[in-house]
mmCIF file of C-alpha atoms in Angstrom:
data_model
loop_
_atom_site.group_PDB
_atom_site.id
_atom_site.type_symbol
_atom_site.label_atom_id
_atom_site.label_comp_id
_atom_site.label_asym_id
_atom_site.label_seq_id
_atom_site.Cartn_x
_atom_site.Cartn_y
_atom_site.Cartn_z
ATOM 1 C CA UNK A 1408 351.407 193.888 197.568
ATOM 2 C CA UNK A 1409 355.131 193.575 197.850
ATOM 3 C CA UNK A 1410 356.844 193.804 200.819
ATOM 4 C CA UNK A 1411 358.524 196.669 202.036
ATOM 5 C CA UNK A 1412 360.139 196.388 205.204
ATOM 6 C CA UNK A 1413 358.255 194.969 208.045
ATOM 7 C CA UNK A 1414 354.617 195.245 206.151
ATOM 8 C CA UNK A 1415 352.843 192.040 205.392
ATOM 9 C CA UNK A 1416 351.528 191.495 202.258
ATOM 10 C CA UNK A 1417 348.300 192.581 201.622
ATOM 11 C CA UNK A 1418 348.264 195.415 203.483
ATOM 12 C CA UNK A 1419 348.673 199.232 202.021
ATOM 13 C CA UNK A 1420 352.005 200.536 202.399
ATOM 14 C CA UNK A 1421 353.575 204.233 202.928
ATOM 15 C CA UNK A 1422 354.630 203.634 199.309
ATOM 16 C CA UNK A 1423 350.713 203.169 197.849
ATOM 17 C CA UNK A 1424 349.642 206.247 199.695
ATOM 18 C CA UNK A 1425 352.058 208.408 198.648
ATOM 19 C CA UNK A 1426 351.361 206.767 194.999
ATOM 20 C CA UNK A 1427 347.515 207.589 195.010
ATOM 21 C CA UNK A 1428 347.908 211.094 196.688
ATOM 22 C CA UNK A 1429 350.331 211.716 193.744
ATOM 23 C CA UNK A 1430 347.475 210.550 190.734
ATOM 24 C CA UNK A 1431 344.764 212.683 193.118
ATOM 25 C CA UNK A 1432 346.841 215.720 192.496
ATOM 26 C CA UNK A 1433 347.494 215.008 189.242
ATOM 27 C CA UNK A 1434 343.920 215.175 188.676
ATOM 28 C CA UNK A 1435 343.192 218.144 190.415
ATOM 29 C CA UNK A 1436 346.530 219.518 188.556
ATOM 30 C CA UNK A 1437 348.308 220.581 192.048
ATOM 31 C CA UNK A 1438 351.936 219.935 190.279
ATOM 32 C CA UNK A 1439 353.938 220.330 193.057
ATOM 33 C CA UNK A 1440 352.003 218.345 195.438
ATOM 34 C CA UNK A 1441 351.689 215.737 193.169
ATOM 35 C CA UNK A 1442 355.213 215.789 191.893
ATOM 36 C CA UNK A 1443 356.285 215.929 195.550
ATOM 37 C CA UNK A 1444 354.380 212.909 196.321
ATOM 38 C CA UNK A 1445 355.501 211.082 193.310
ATOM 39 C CA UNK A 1446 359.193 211.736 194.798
ATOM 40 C CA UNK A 1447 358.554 210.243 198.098
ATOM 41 C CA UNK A 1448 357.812 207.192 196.340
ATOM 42 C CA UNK A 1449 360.650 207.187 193.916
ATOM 43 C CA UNK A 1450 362.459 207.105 197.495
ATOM 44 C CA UNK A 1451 361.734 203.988 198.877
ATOM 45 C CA UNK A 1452 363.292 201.491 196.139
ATOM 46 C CA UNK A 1453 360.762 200.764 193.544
ATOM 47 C CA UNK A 1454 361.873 199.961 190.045
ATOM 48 C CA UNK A 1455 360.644 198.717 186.940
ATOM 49 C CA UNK A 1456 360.560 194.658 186.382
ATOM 50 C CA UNK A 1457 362.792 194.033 183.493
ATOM 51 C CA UNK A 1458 360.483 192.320 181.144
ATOM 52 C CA UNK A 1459 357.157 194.153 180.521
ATOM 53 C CA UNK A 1460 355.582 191.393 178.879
ATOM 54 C CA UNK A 1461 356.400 188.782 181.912
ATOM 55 C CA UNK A 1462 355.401 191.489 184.992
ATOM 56 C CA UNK A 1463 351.735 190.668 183.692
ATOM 57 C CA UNK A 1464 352.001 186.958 184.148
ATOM 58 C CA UNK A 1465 352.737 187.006 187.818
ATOM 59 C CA UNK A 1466 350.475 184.447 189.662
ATOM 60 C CA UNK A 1467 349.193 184.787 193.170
ATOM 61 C CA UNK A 1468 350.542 181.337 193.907
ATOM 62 C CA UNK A 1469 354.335 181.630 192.737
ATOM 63 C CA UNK A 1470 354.950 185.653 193.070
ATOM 64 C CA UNK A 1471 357.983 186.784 191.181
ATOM 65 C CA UNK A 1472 359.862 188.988 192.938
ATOM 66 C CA UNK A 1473 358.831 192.240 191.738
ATOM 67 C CA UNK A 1474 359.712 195.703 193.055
ATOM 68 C CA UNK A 1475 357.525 197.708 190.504
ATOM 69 C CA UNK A 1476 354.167 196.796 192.457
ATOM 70 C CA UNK A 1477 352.991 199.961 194.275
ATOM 71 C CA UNK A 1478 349.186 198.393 194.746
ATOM 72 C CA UNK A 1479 348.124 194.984 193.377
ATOM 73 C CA UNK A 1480 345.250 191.909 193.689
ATOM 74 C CA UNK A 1481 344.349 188.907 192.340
ATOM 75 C CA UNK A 1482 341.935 186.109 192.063
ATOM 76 C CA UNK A 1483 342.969 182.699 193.365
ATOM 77 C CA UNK A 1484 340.784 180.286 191.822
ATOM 78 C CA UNK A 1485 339.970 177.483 194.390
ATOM 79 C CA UNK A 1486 338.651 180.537 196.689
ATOM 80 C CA UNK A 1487 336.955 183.002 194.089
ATOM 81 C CA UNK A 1488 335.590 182.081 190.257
ATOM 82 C CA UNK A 1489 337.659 184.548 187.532
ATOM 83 C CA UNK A 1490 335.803 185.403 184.310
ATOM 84 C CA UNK A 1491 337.468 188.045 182.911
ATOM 85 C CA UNK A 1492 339.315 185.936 180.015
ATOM 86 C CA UNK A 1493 335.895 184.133 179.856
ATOM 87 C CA UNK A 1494 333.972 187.095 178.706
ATOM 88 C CA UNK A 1495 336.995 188.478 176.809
ATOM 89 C CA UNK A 1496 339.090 185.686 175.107
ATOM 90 C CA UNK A 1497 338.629 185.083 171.285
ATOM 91 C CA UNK A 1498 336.286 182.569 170.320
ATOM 92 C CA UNK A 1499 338.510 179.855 169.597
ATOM 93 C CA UNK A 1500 339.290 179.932 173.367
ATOM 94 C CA UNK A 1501 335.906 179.711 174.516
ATOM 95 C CA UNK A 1502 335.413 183.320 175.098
ATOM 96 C CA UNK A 1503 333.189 185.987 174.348
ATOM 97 C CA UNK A 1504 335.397 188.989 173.119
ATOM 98 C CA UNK A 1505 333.423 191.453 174.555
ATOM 99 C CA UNK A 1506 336.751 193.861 174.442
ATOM 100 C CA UNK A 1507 338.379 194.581 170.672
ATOM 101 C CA UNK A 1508 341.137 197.159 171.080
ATOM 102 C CA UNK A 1509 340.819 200.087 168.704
ATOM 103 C CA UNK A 1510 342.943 200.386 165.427
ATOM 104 C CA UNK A 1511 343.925 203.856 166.956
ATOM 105 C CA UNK A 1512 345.551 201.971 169.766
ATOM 106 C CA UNK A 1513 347.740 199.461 167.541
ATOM 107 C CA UNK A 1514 348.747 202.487 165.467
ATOM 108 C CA UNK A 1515 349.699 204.380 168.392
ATOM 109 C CA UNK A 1516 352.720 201.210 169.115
ATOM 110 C CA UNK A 1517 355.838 202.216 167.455
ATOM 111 C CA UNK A 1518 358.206 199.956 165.775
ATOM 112 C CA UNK A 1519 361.349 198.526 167.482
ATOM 113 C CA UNK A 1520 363.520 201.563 166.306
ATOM 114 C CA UNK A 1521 360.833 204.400 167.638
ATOM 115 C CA UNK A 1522 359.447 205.248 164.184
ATOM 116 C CA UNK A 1523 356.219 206.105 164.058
ATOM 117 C CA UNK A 1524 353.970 203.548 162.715
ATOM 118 C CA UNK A 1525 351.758 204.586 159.461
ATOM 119 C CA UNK A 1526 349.737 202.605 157.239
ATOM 120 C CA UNK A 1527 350.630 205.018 154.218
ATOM 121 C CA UNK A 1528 354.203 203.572 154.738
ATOM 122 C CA UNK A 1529 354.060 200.275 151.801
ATOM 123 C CA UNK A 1530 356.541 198.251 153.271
ATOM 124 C CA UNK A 1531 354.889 198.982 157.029
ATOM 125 C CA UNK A 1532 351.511 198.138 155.282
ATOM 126 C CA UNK A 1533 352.010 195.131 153.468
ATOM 127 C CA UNK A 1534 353.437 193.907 157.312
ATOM 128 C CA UNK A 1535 352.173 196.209 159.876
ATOM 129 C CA UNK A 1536 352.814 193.556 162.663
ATOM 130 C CA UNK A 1537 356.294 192.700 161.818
ATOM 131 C CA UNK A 1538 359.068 194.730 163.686
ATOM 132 C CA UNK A 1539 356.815 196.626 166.595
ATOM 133 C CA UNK A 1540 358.050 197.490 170.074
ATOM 134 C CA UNK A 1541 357.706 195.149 172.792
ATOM 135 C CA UNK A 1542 354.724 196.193 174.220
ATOM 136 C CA UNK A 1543 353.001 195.571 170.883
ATOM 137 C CA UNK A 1544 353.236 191.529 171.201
ATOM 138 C CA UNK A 1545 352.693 191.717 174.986
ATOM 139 C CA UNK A 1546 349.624 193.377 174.638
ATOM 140 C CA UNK A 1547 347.840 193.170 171.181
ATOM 141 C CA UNK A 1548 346.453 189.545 169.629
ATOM 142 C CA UNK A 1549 346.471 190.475 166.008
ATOM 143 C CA UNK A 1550 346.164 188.291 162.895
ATOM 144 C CA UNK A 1551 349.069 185.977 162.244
ATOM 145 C CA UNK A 1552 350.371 186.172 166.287
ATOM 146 C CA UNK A 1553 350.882 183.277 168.291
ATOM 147 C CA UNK A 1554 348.428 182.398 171.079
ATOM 148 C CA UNK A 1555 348.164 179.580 172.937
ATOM 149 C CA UNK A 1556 350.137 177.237 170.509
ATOM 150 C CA UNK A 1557 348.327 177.964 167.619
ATOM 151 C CA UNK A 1558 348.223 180.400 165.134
ATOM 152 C CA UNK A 1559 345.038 183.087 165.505
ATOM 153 C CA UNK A 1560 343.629 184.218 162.302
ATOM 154 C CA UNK A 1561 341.153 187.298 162.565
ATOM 155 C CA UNK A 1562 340.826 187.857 158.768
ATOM 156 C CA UNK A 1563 337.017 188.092 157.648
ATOM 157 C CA UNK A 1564 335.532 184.384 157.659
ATOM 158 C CA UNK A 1565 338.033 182.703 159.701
ATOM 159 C CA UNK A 1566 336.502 181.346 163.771
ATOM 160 C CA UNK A 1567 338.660 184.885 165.115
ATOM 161 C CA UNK A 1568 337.861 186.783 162.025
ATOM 162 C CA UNK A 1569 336.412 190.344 161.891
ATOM 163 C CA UNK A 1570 332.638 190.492 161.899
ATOM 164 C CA UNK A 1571 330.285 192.956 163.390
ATOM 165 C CA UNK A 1572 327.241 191.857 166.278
ATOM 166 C CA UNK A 1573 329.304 190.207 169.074
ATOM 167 C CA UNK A 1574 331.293 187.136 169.955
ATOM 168 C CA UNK A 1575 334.027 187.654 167.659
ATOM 169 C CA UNK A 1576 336.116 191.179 167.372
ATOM 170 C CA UNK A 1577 334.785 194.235 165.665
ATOM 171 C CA UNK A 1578 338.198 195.639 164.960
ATOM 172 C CA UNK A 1579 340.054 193.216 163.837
ATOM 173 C CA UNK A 1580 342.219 192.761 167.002
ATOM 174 C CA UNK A 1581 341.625 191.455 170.556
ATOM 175 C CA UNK A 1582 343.361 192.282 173.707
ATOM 176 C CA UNK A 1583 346.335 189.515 174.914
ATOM 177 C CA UNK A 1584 347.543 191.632 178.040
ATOM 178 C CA UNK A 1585 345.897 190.661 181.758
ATOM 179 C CA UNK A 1586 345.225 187.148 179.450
ATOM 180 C CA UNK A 1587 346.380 184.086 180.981
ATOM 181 C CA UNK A 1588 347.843 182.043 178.229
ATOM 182 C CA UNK A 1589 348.227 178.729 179.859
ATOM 183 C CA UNK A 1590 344.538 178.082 180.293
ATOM 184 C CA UNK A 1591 342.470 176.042 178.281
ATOM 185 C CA UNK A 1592 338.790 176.380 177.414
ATOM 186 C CA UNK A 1593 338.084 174.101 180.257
ATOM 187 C CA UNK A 1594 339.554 175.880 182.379
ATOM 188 C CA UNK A 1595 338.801 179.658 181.745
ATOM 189 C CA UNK A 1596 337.532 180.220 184.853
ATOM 190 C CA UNK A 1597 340.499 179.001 186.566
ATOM 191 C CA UNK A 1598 343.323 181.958 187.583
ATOM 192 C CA UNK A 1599 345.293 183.650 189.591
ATOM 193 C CA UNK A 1600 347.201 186.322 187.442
ATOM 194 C CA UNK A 1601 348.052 189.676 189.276
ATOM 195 C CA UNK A 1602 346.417 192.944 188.565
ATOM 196 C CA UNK A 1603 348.183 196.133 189.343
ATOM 197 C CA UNK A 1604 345.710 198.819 190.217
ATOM 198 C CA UNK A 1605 348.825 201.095 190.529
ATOM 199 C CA UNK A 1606 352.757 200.376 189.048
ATOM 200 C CA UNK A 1607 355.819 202.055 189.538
ATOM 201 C CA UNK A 1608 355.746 202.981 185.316
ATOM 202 C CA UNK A 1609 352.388 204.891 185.982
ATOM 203 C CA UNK A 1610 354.414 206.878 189.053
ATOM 204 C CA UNK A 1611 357.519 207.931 186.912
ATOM 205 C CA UNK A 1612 354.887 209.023 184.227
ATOM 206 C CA UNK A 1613 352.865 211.141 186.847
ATOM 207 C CA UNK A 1614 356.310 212.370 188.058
ATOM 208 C CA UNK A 1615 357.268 213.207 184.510
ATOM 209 C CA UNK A 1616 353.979 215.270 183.452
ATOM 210 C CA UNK A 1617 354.001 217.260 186.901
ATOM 211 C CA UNK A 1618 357.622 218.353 186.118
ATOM 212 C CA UNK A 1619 356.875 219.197 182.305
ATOM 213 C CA UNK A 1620 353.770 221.453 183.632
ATOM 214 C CA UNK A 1621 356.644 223.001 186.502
ATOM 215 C CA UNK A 1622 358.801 223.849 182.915
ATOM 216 C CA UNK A 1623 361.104 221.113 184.194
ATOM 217 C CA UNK A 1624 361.694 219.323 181.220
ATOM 218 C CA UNK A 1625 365.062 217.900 181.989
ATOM 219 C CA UNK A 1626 363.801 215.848 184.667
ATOM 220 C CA UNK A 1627 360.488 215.284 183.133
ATOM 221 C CA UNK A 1628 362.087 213.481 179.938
ATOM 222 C CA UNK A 1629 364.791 211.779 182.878
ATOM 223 C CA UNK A 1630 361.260 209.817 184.288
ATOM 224 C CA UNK A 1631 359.620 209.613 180.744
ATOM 225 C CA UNK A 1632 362.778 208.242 178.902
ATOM 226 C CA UNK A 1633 363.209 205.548 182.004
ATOM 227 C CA UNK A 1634 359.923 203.990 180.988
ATOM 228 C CA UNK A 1635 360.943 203.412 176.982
ATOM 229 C CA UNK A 1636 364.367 202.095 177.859
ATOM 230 C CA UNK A 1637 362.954 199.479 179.738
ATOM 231 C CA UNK A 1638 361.521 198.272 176.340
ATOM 232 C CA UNK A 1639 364.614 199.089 174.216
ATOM 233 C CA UNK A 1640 363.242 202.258 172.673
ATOM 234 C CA UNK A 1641 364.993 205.123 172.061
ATOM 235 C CA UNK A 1642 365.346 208.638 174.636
ATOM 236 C CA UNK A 1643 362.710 211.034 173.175
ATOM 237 C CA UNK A 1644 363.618 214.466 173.421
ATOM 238 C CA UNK A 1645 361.446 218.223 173.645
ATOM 239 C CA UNK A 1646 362.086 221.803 173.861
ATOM 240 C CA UNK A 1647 358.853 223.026 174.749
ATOM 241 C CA UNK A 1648 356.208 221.841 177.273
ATOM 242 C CA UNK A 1649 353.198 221.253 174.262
ATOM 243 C CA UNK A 1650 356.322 219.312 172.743
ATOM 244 C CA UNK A 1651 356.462 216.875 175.953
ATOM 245 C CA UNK A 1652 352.820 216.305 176.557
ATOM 246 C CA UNK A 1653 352.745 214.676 173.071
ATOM 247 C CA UNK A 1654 354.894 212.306 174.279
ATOM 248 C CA UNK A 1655 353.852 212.159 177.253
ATOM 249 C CA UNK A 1656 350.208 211.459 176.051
ATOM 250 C CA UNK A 1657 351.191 208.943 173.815
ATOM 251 C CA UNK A 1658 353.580 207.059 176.459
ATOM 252 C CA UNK A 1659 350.513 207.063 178.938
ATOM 253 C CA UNK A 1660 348.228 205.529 176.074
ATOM 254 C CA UNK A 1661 350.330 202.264 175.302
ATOM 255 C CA UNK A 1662 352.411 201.349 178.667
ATOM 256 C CA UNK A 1663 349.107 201.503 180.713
ATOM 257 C CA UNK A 1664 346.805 200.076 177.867
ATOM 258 C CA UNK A 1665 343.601 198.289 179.489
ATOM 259 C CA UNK A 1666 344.586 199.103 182.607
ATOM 260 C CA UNK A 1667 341.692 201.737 183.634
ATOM 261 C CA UNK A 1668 343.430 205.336 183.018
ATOM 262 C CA UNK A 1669 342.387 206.387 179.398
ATOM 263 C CA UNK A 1670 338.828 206.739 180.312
ATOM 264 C CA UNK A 1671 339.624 209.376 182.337
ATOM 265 C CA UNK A 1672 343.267 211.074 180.651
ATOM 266 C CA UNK A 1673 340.859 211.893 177.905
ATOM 267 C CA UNK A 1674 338.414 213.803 180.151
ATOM 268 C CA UNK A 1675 341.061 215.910 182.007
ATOM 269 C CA UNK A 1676 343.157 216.715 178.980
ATOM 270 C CA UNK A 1677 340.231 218.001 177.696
ATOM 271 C CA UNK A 1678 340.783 215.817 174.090
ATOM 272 C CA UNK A 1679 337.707 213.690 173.676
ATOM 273 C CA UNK A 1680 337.098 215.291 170.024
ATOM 274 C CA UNK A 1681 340.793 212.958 169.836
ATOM 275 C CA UNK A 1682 338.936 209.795 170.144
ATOM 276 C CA UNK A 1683 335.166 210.239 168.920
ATOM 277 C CA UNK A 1684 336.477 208.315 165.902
ATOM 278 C CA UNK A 1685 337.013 204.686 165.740
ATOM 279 C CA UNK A 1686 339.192 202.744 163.643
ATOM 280 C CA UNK A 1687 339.086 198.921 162.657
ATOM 281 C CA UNK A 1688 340.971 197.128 160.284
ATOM 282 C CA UNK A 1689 339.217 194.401 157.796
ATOM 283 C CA UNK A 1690 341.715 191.646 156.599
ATOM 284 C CA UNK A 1691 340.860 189.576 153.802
ATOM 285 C CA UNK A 1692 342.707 185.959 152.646
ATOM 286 C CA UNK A 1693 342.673 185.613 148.975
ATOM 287 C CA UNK A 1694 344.774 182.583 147.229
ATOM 288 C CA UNK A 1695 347.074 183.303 150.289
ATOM 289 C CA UNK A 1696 347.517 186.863 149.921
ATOM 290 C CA UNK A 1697 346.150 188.765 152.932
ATOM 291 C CA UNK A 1698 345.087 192.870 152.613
ATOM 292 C CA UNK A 1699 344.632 194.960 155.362
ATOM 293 C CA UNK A 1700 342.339 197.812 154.917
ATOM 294 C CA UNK A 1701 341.938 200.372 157.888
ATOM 295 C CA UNK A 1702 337.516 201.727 158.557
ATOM 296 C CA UNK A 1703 336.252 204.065 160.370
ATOM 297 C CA UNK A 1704 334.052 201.424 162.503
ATOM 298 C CA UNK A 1705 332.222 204.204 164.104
ATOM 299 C CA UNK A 1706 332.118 208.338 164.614
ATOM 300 C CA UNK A 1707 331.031 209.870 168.024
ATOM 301 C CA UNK A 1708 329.366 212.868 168.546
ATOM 302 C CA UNK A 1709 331.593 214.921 171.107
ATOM 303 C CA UNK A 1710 330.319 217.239 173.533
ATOM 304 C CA UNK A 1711 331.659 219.300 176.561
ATOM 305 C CA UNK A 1712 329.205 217.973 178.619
ATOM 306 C CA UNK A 1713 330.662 214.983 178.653
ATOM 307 C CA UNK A 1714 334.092 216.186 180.500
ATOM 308 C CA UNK A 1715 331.572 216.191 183.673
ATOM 309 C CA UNK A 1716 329.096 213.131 185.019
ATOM 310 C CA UNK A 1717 325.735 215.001 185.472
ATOM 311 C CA UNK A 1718 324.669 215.224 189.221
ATOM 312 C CA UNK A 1719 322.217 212.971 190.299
ATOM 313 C CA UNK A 1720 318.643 214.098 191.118
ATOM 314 C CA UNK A 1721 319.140 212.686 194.518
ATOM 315 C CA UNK A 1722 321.229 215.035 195.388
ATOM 316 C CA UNK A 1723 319.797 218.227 193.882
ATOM 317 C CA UNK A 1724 316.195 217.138 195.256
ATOM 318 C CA UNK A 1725 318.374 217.500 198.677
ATOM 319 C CA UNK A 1726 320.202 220.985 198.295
ATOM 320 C CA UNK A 1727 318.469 223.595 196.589
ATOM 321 C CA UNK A 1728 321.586 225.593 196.088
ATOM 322 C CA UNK A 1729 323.112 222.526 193.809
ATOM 323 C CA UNK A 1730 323.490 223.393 189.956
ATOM 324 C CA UNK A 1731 323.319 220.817 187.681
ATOM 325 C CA UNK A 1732 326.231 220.325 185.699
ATOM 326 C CA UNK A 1733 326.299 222.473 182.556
ATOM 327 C CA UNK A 1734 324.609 220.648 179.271
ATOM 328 C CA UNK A 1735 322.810 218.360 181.447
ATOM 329 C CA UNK A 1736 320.108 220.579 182.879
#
């Protein structure tokens, strides 16, 4: 937790509650209250950390200083074991890959310039890697990157490759963000990055879509805009609220990637039909010439129960006047 004022570290400050009461309200889509909370926050000196990529490597035993913290923890290995690069890493590390982002996901990065990636473009397809925005290398282990001095390979046959079962990735990507790229396979257990369960980048971005459903775009794009210049990408502009909430769904998707809020975006905008298909992408090495082909790797059946959890029969065995949640009677 960073300090703010006389508050010790480690303790919850004016700054995280008004933080969380602005994403409560922004769940339970109470705009001004969660707008309102949002600006408290915005009022106490938080900013983004310059470098998005290095704000992820901060370890618990040599803190940078860092005013874009609103709530944070971390491991510190000689008092707790850490396995989440264990369980996660590729397999040339010594880990288990259990996460493989999505192809939708490494679409959704744009290039440098804010174009829109698109694997109909030739020239973007026969190089989709080269040219992305920041947020694309500091996030995003792809085929060809650099990771951990080497060169990772995830085309079909290689120790990273694609290949379907477990252990290796199933899309043809693996996760580098929340990695800790200074530890060996002996060591993978051995830690102390920082997570941020809540980051001044999520607050403008709550800020921005409570404005945008108040019809105040102008400040809405101010907070959303603040958030791509800090990785060199161009001001975004809209004219109409359904306009803005493209954007503002897309921004939401890649600057808090892996960090716990899609699960639920999806559920309360309603757009889980969005993602019941999932992309991969097979790469094959031929004589040195690599292809990338994009597969559907799976297709979900959508529902509108599944906006709601069902309620446990604990609890309707204990109030008759309970009803189950619809579609799970």
């Amino acid at each position: 937790m960073p300090l703010r004022g006389t508050v010790e570290a480690g303790k919850l400050t004016s700054g995280a509650a008004y933080g969380m009461k602005a994403r409560a309200m922004l769940y339970a889509e109470r705009w001004k209250d969660a707008s309102d909370a949002a600006a408290e926050l915005k009022k106490q000196g938080y900013e983004l950390y310059e470098d998005y990529g290095k704000l992820f490597l901060n370890r618990r035993a040599k803190p940078i200083a860092n005013n874009e913290s609103v709530i944070e923890f971390g491991y510190v290995y000689e008092t707790l074991d850490y396995s989440f690069d264990y369980f996660n890493c590729p397999p040339s590390d010594g880990g288990y890959a259990e996460i493989s982002p999505t192809e939708t996901l490494v679409s959704a990065y744009q290039m440098a310039d804010g174009k829109e990636f698109d694997w109909n473009n030739p020239e973007m397809a026969a190089n989709p890697y080269e040219g992305r925005e920041p947020r694309f290398y500091a996030s995003i282990l792809y085929n060809g990157c650099q990771w951990k001095g080497e060169t990772l390979y995830t085309y079909e046959g290689s120790v990273d490759g694609y290949g379907l079962g477990g252990g290796t990735t199933c899309t043809g990507y693996y996760m580098r963000k929340l990695f800790d790229p200074e530890i060996s396979k002996s060591q993978m257990r051995r830690t102390d990055l920082t997570f941020y369960y809540m980051r001044y980048a999520e607050v403008l971005l709550i800020y921005a879509e409570a404005m945008a459903m108040q019809d105040k775009l102008t400040e809405a794009l101010e907070a959303l805009n603040e958030v791509r210049d800090r990785v060199d990408l161009p001001a975004v502009s809209a004219s109409t609220k359904t306009e803005f909430m493209k954007l503002l769904r897309h921004e939401r998707m890649v600057e808090l990637a892996f960090e716990g809020h899609r699960f639920w975006d999806l559920r309360r905008w309603k757009e889980l039909a969005e993602s019941k298909d999932v992309y991969g992408v097979k790469i094959t090495k031929s004589n040195d010439e690599v292809s990338y082909k994009k597969f559907t790797l799976e297709s979900r059946k959508i529902s509108d129960k599944l906006y709601f959890y069902p309620i446990s029969n604990t609890e309707l065995f204990k109030n008759s006047n309970l009803k189950q949640n619809p579609g799970w009677e």
